[in-house]
């Protein structure tokens, strides 16, 4: 009879462990989705805060630039630099560098491969067929 009691205590001990395991498993299943939503929302909040910070910095930069544009002297300097405006009575000279490589038109690889002795329409057709392949 002693064996039965020790066997039944083992069974009840393993039953308790099983019940505890089931309860922990159900608890994990219950808590997993809210925990996932919590961390997803925290990362979204962090991303939105970073975006607000970037937008505030851009707004501050735009406000600084607006202050510059309110100055008439800055407007004159920008008109002179960007649009080549001059004041009445002034002469403007634009000096170009003949050795400047940006003034020459770059040729494309397709234009180099085209034969030069063909009429313009044949060259057009061959340029279309070469770029299409």
mmCIF file of N, CA, C and O in Angstrom, residues 12-76:
data_model
loop_
_atom_site.group_PDB
_atom_site.id
_atom_site.type_symbol
_atom_site.label_atom_id
_atom_site.label_comp_id
_atom_site.label_asym_id
_atom_site.label_seq_id
_atom_site.Cartn_x
_atom_site.Cartn_y
_atom_site.Cartn_z
ATOM 1 N N UNK A 12 -0.431 13.273 -8.633
ATOM 2 C CA UNK A 12 -1.039 14.551 -8.268
ATOM 3 C C UNK A 12 -0.022 15.678 -8.408
ATOM 4 O O UNK A 12 -0.369 16.795 -8.769
ATOM 5 N N UNK A 13 1.268 15.403 -8.178
ATOM 6 C CA UNK A 13 2.325 16.410 -8.370
ATOM 7 C C UNK A 13 2.491 16.750 -9.832
ATOM 8 O O UNK A 13 2.639 17.898 -10.207
ATOM 9 N N UNK A 14 2.470 15.746 -10.690
ATOM 10 C CA UNK A 14 2.583 16.004 -12.126
ATOM 11 C C UNK A 14 1.306 16.654 -12.654
ATOM 12 O O UNK A 14 1.354 17.449 -13.583
ATOM 13 N N UNK A 15 0.169 16.347 -12.050
ATOM 14 C CA UNK A 15 -1.087 16.993 -12.429
ATOM 15 C C UNK A 15 -1.080 18.467 -12.064
ATOM 16 O O UNK A 15 -1.558 19.308 -12.830
ATOM 17 N N UNK A 16 -0.516 18.754 -10.906
ATOM 18 C CA UNK A 16 -0.410 20.157 -10.505
ATOM 19 C C UNK A 16 0.541 20.910 -11.426
ATOM 20 O O UNK A 16 0.279 22.049 -11.811
ATOM 21 N N UNK A 17 1.644 20.277 -11.798
ATOM 22 C CA UNK A 17 2.605 20.911 -12.717
ATOM 23 C C UNK A 17 1.959 21.132 -14.082
ATOM 24 O O UNK A 17 2.144 22.180 -14.718
ATOM 25 N N UNK A 18 1.178 20.139 -14.509
ATOM 26 C CA UNK A 18 0.470 20.282 -15.786
ATOM 27 C C UNK A 18 -0.542 21.413 -15.726
ATOM 28 O O UNK A 18 -0.641 22.212 -16.663
ATOM 29 N N UNK A 19 -1.296 21.495 -14.651
ATOM 30 C CA UNK A 19 -2.291 22.561 -14.493
ATOM 31 C C UNK A 19 -1.607 23.925 -14.445
ATOM 32 O O UNK A 19 -2.068 24.903 -15.053
ATOM 33 N N UNK A 20 -0.481 23.990 -13.747
ATOM 34 C CA UNK A 20 0.268 25.241 -13.691
ATOM 35 C C UNK A 20 0.800 25.610 -15.078
ATOM 36 O O UNK A 20 0.757 26.774 -15.487
ATOM 37 N N UNK A 21 1.258 24.628 -15.807
ATOM 38 C CA UNK A 21 1.737 24.870 -17.179
ATOM 39 C C UNK A 21 0.626 25.379 -18.077
ATOM 40 O O UNK A 21 0.823 26.288 -18.887
ATOM 41 N N UNK A 22 -0.554 24.770 -17.963
ATOM 42 C CA UNK A 22 -1.699 25.206 -18.769
ATOM 43 C C UNK A 22 -2.099 26.631 -18.415
ATOM 44 O O UNK A 22 -2.379 27.462 -19.284
ATOM 45 N N UNK A 23 -2.122 26.940 -17.126
ATOM 46 C CA UNK A 23 -2.478 28.294 -16.690
ATOM 47 C C UNK A 23 -1.460 29.305 -17.212
ATOM 48 O O UNK A 23 -1.823 30.386 -17.710
ATOM 49 N N UNK A 24 -0.175 28.984 -17.111
ATOM 50 C CA UNK A 24 0.863 29.890 -17.627
ATOM 51 C C UNK A 24 0.764 30.051 -19.145
ATOM 52 O O UNK A 24 0.956 31.148 -19.683
ATOM 53 N N UNK A 25 0.468 28.953 -19.832
ATOM 54 C CA UNK A 25 0.305 29.026 -21.282
ATOM 55 C C UNK A 25 -0.869 29.922 -21.655
ATOM 56 O O UNK A 25 -0.773 30.756 -22.560
ATOM 57 N N UNK A 26 -2.005 29.763 -20.987
ATOM 58 C CA UNK A 26 -3.177 30.605 -21.258
ATOM 59 C C UNK A 26 -2.907 32.067 -20.901
ATOM 60 O O UNK A 26 -3.355 32.984 -21.602
ATOM 61 N N UNK A 27 -2.161 32.283 -19.841
ATOM 62 C CA UNK A 27 -1.784 33.640 -19.457
ATOM 63 C C UNK A 27 -0.901 34.279 -20.523
ATOM 64 O O UNK A 27 -1.078 35.451 -20.884
ATOM 65 N N UNK A 28 0.048 33.502 -21.059
ATOM 66 C CA UNK A 28 0.912 34.011 -22.126
ATOM 67 C C UNK A 28 0.103 34.321 -23.370
ATOM 68 O O UNK A 28 0.324 35.335 -24.042
ATOM 69 N N UNK A 29 -0.848 33.447 -23.715
ATOM 70 C CA UNK A 29 -1.707 33.700 -24.873
ATOM 71 C C UNK A 29 -2.575 34.940 -24.669
ATOM 72 O O UNK A 29 -2.863 35.673 -25.615
ATOM 73 N N UNK A 30 -2.994 35.159 -23.447
ATOM 74 C CA UNK A 30 -3.845 36.313 -23.155
ATOM 75 C C UNK A 30 -3.043 37.615 -23.189
ATOM 76 O O UNK A 30 -3.530 38.635 -23.666
ATOM 77 N N UNK A 31 -1.814 37.584 -22.704
ATOM 78 C CA UNK A 31 -1.017 38.804 -22.601
ATOM 79 C C UNK A 31 -0.195 39.118 -23.852
ATOM 80 O O UNK A 31 0.277 40.247 -23.996
ATOM 81 N N UNK A 32 -0.009 38.180 -24.735
ATOM 82 C CA UNK A 32 0.844 38.401 -25.904
ATOM 83 C C UNK A 32 0.317 39.496 -26.837
ATOM 84 O O UNK A 32 1.072 40.402 -27.195
ATOM 85 N N UNK A 33 -0.945 39.477 -27.291
ATOM 86 C CA UNK A 33 -1.392 40.528 -28.213
ATOM 87 C C UNK A 33 -1.358 41.938 -27.611
ATOM 88 O O UNK A 33 -0.866 42.864 -28.274
ATOM 89 N N UNK A 34 -1.820 42.157 -26.374
ATOM 90 C CA UNK A 34 -1.705 43.518 -25.840
ATOM 91 C C UNK A 34 -0.253 43.980 -25.685
ATOM 92 O O UNK A 34 0.058 45.141 -25.906
ATOM 93 N N UNK A 35 0.625 43.062 -25.338
ATOM 94 C CA UNK A 35 2.032 43.422 -25.219
ATOM 95 C C UNK A 35 2.609 43.790 -26.569
ATOM 96 O O UNK A 35 3.354 44.768 -26.704
ATOM 97 N N UNK A 36 2.242 43.045 -27.596
ATOM 98 C CA UNK A 36 2.703 43.355 -28.941
ATOM 99 C C UNK A 36 2.170 44.711 -29.385
ATOM 100 O O UNK A 36 2.908 45.515 -29.958
ATOM 101 N N UNK A 37 0.904 44.987 -29.128
ATOM 102 C CA UNK A 37 0.318 46.277 -29.486
ATOM 103 C C UNK A 37 0.997 47.415 -28.726
ATOM 104 O O UNK A 37 1.232 48.494 -29.279
ATOM 105 N N UNK A 38 1.324 47.171 -27.474
ATOM 106 C CA UNK A 38 1.986 48.190 -26.668
ATOM 107 C C UNK A 38 3.336 48.572 -27.282
ATOM 108 O O UNK A 38 3.634 49.749 -27.468
ATOM 109 N N UNK A 39 4.149 47.575 -27.618
ATOM 110 C CA UNK A 39 5.463 47.870 -28.180
ATOM 111 C C UNK A 39 5.356 48.471 -29.576
ATOM 112 O O UNK A 39 6.157 49.335 -29.954
ATOM 113 N N UNK A 40 4.362 48.045 -30.366
ATOM 114 C CA UNK A 40 4.161 48.643 -31.689
ATOM 115 C C UNK A 40 3.763 50.112 -31.561
ATOM 116 O O UNK A 40 4.257 50.980 -32.293
ATOM 117 N N UNK A 41 2.881 50.413 -30.615
ATOM 118 C CA UNK A 41 2.469 51.798 -30.404
ATOM 119 C C UNK A 41 3.614 52.638 -29.862
ATOM 120 O O UNK A 41 3.757 53.806 -30.218
ATOM 121 N N UNK A 42 4.460 52.073 -29.015
ATOM 122 C CA UNK A 42 5.611 52.820 -28.506
ATOM 123 C C UNK A 42 6.574 53.170 -29.625
ATOM 124 O O UNK A 42 7.103 54.270 -29.684
ATOM 125 N N UNK A 43 6.803 52.247 -30.540
ATOM 126 C CA UNK A 43 7.697 52.539 -31.664
ATOM 127 C C UNK A 43 7.063 53.563 -32.601
ATOM 128 O O UNK A 43 7.755 54.426 -33.147
ATOM 129 N N UNK A 44 5.747 53.494 -32.781
ATOM 130 C CA UNK A 44 5.062 54.479 -33.615
ATOM 131 C C UNK A 44 5.127 55.861 -32.970
ATOM 132 O O UNK A 44 5.350 56.861 -33.657
ATOM 133 N N UNK A 45 4.957 55.931 -31.667
ATOM 134 C CA UNK A 45 5.058 57.211 -30.958
ATOM 135 C C UNK A 45 6.465 57.769 -31.092
ATOM 136 O O UNK A 45 6.652 58.970 -31.330
ATOM 137 N N UNK A 46 7.465 56.921 -30.986
ATOM 138 C CA UNK A 46 8.850 57.364 -31.119
ATOM 139 C C UNK A 46 9.116 57.907 -32.528
ATOM 140 O O UNK A 46 9.768 58.942 -32.694
ATOM 141 N N UNK A 47 8.601 57.216 -33.544
ATOM 142 C CA UNK A 47 8.773 57.680 -34.922
ATOM 143 C C UNK A 47 8.058 59.007 -35.147
ATOM 144 O O UNK A 47 8.584 59.912 -35.813
ATOM 145 N N UNK A 48 6.873 59.153 -34.587
ATOM 146 C CA UNK A 48 6.134 60.403 -34.748
ATOM 147 C C UNK A 48 6.815 61.552 -34.017
ATOM 148 O O UNK A 48 6.825 62.691 -34.508
ATOM 149 N N UNK A 49 7.395 61.281 -32.867
ATOM 150 C CA UNK A 49 8.137 62.333 -32.153
ATOM 151 C C UNK A 49 9.349 62.776 -32.963
ATOM 152 O O UNK A 49 9.667 63.962 -33.027
ATOM 153 N N UNK A 50 10.042 61.829 -33.580
ATOM 154 C CA UNK A 50 11.187 62.179 -34.425
ATOM 155 C C UNK A 50 10.739 63.007 -35.624
ATOM 156 O O UNK A 50 11.407 63.973 -36.015
ATOM 157 N N UNK A 51 9.591 62.658 -36.202
ATOM 158 C CA UNK A 51 9.062 63.402 -37.340
ATOM 159 C C UNK A 51 8.673 64.820 -36.914
ATOM 160 O O UNK A 51 8.935 65.788 -37.628
ATOM 161 N N UNK A 52 8.054 64.965 -35.746
ATOM 162 C CA UNK A 52 7.687 66.293 -35.241
ATOM 163 C C UNK A 52 8.943 67.116 -34.993
ATOM 164 O O UNK A 52 8.994 68.320 -35.317
ATOM 165 N N UNK A 53 9.978 66.499 -34.448
ATOM 166 C CA UNK A 53 11.234 67.200 -34.217
ATOM 167 C C UNK A 53 11.842 67.682 -35.534
ATOM 168 O O UNK A 53 12.297 68.824 -35.633
ATOM 169 N N UNK A 54 11.848 66.826 -36.563
ATOM 170 C CA UNK A 54 12.359 67.221 -37.876
ATOM 171 C C UNK A 54 11.524 68.351 -38.475
ATOM 172 O O UNK A 54 12.077 69.291 -39.062
ATOM 173 N N UNK A 55 10.213 68.261 -38.334
ATOM 174 C CA UNK A 55 9.344 69.316 -38.856
ATOM 175 C C UNK A 55 9.570 70.637 -38.135
ATOM 176 O O UNK A 55 9.542 71.703 -38.757
ATOM 177 N N UNK A 56 9.803 70.581 -36.818
ATOM 178 C CA UNK A 56 10.083 71.807 -36.071
ATOM 179 C C UNK A 56 11.399 72.433 -36.505
ATOM 180 O O UNK A 56 11.511 73.652 -36.606
ATOM 181 N N UNK A 57 12.400 71.595 -36.779
ATOM 182 C CA UNK A 57 13.672 72.121 -37.275
ATOM 183 C C UNK A 57 13.506 72.753 -38.653
ATOM 184 O O UNK A 57 14.078 73.813 -38.931
ATOM 185 N N UNK A 58 12.730 72.124 -39.529
ATOM 186 C CA UNK A 58 12.485 72.697 -40.858
ATOM 187 C C UNK A 58 11.710 74.000 -40.746
ATOM 188 O O UNK A 58 11.965 74.956 -41.495
ATOM 189 N N UNK A 59 10.778 74.058 -39.813
ATOM 190 C CA UNK A 59 10.012 75.286 -39.602
ATOM 191 C C UNK A 59 10.911 76.405 -39.097
ATOM 192 O O UNK A 59 10.794 77.556 -39.544
ATOM 193 N N UNK A 60 11.818 76.095 -38.192
ATOM 194 C CA UNK A 60 12.751 77.105 -37.694
ATOM 195 C C UNK A 60 13.667 77.598 -38.807
ATOM 196 O O UNK A 60 13.937 78.802 -38.917
ATOM 197 N N UNK A 61 14.121 76.695 -39.674
ATOM 198 C CA UNK A 61 14.955 77.087 -40.811
ATOM 199 C C UNK A 61 14.170 77.978 -41.772
ATOM 200 O O UNK A 61 14.696 78.971 -42.271
ATOM 201 N N UNK A 62 12.922 77.643 -42.015
ATOM 202 C CA UNK A 62 12.090 78.463 -42.900
ATOM 203 C C UNK A 62 11.847 79.844 -42.290
ATOM 204 O O UNK A 62 11.826 80.855 -43.006
ATOM 205 N N UNK A 63 11.688 79.921 -40.975
ATOM 206 C CA UNK A 63 11.498 81.213 -40.319
ATOM 207 C C UNK A 63 12.763 82.064 -40.431
ATOM 208 O O UNK A 63 12.679 83.281 -40.657
ATOM 209 N N UNK A 64 13.942 81.436 -40.292
ATOM 210 C CA UNK A 64 15.194 82.179 -40.459
ATOM 211 C C UNK A 64 15.334 82.702 -41.878
ATOM 212 O O UNK A 64 15.744 83.832 -42.108
ATOM 213 N N UNK A 65 14.970 81.858 -42.847
ATOM 214 C CA UNK A 65 15.055 82.280 -44.247
ATOM 215 C C UNK A 65 14.050 83.389 -44.551
ATOM 216 O O UNK A 65 14.343 84.314 -45.310
ATOM 217 N N UNK A 66 12.879 83.331 -43.950
ATOM 218 C CA UNK A 66 11.881 84.383 -44.132
ATOM 219 C C UNK A 66 12.389 85.717 -43.598
ATOM 220 O O UNK A 66 12.174 86.765 -44.214
ATOM 221 N N UNK A 67 13.081 85.667 -42.466
ATOM 222 C CA UNK A 67 13.664 86.894 -41.918
ATOM 223 C C UNK A 67 14.698 87.481 -42.876
ATOM 224 O O UNK A 67 14.797 88.690 -43.020
ATOM 225 N N UNK A 68 15.465 86.616 -43.528
ATOM 226 C CA UNK A 68 16.429 87.108 -44.519
ATOM 227 C C UNK A 68 15.733 87.793 -45.681
ATOM 228 O O UNK A 68 16.170 88.835 -46.159
ATOM 229 N N UNK A 69 14.636 87.197 -46.144
ATOM 230 C CA UNK A 69 13.933 87.741 -47.302
ATOM 231 C C UNK A 69 13.178 89.021 -46.968
ATOM 232 O O UNK A 69 12.749 89.732 -47.863
ATOM 233 N N UNK A 70 13.006 89.340 -45.712
ATOM 234 C CA UNK A 70 12.371 90.600 -45.340
ATOM 235 C C UNK A 70 13.334 91.780 -45.426
ATOM 236 O O UNK A 70 12.908 92.923 -45.381
ATOM 237 N N UNK A 71 14.626 91.512 -45.542
ATOM 238 C CA UNK A 71 15.637 92.557 -45.658
ATOM 239 C C UNK A 71 15.776 92.967 -47.126
ATOM 240 O O UNK A 71 16.089 92.142 -47.983
ATOM 241 N N UNK A 72 15.563 94.252 -47.465
ATOM 242 C CA UNK A 72 15.664 94.688 -48.869
ATOM 243 C C UNK A 72 17.074 94.506 -49.451
ATOM 244 O O UNK A 72 17.216 94.224 -50.644
ATOM 245 N N UNK A 73 18.092 94.638 -48.645
ATOM 246 C CA UNK A 73 19.458 94.454 -49.141
ATOM 247 C C UNK A 73 19.707 92.999 -49.541
ATOM 248 O O UNK A 73 20.390 92.722 -50.519
ATOM 249 N N UNK A 74 19.154 92.079 -48.787
ATOM 250 C CA UNK A 74 19.297 90.662 -49.129
ATOM 251 C C UNK A 74 18.567 90.363 -50.439
ATOM 252 O O UNK A 74 19.073 89.614 -51.278
ATOM 253 N N UNK A 75 17.417 90.966 -50.617
ATOM 254 C CA UNK A 75 16.663 90.761 -51.862
ATOM 255 C C UNK A 75 17.467 91.283 -53.048
ATOM 256 O O UNK A 75 17.545 90.641 -54.100
ATOM 257 N N UNK A 76 18.084 92.465 -52.888
ATOM 258 C CA UNK A 76 18.906 93.014 -53.968
ATOM 259 C C UNK A 76 20.086 92.097 -54.277
ATOM 260 O O UNK A 76 20.385 91.842 -55.454
#
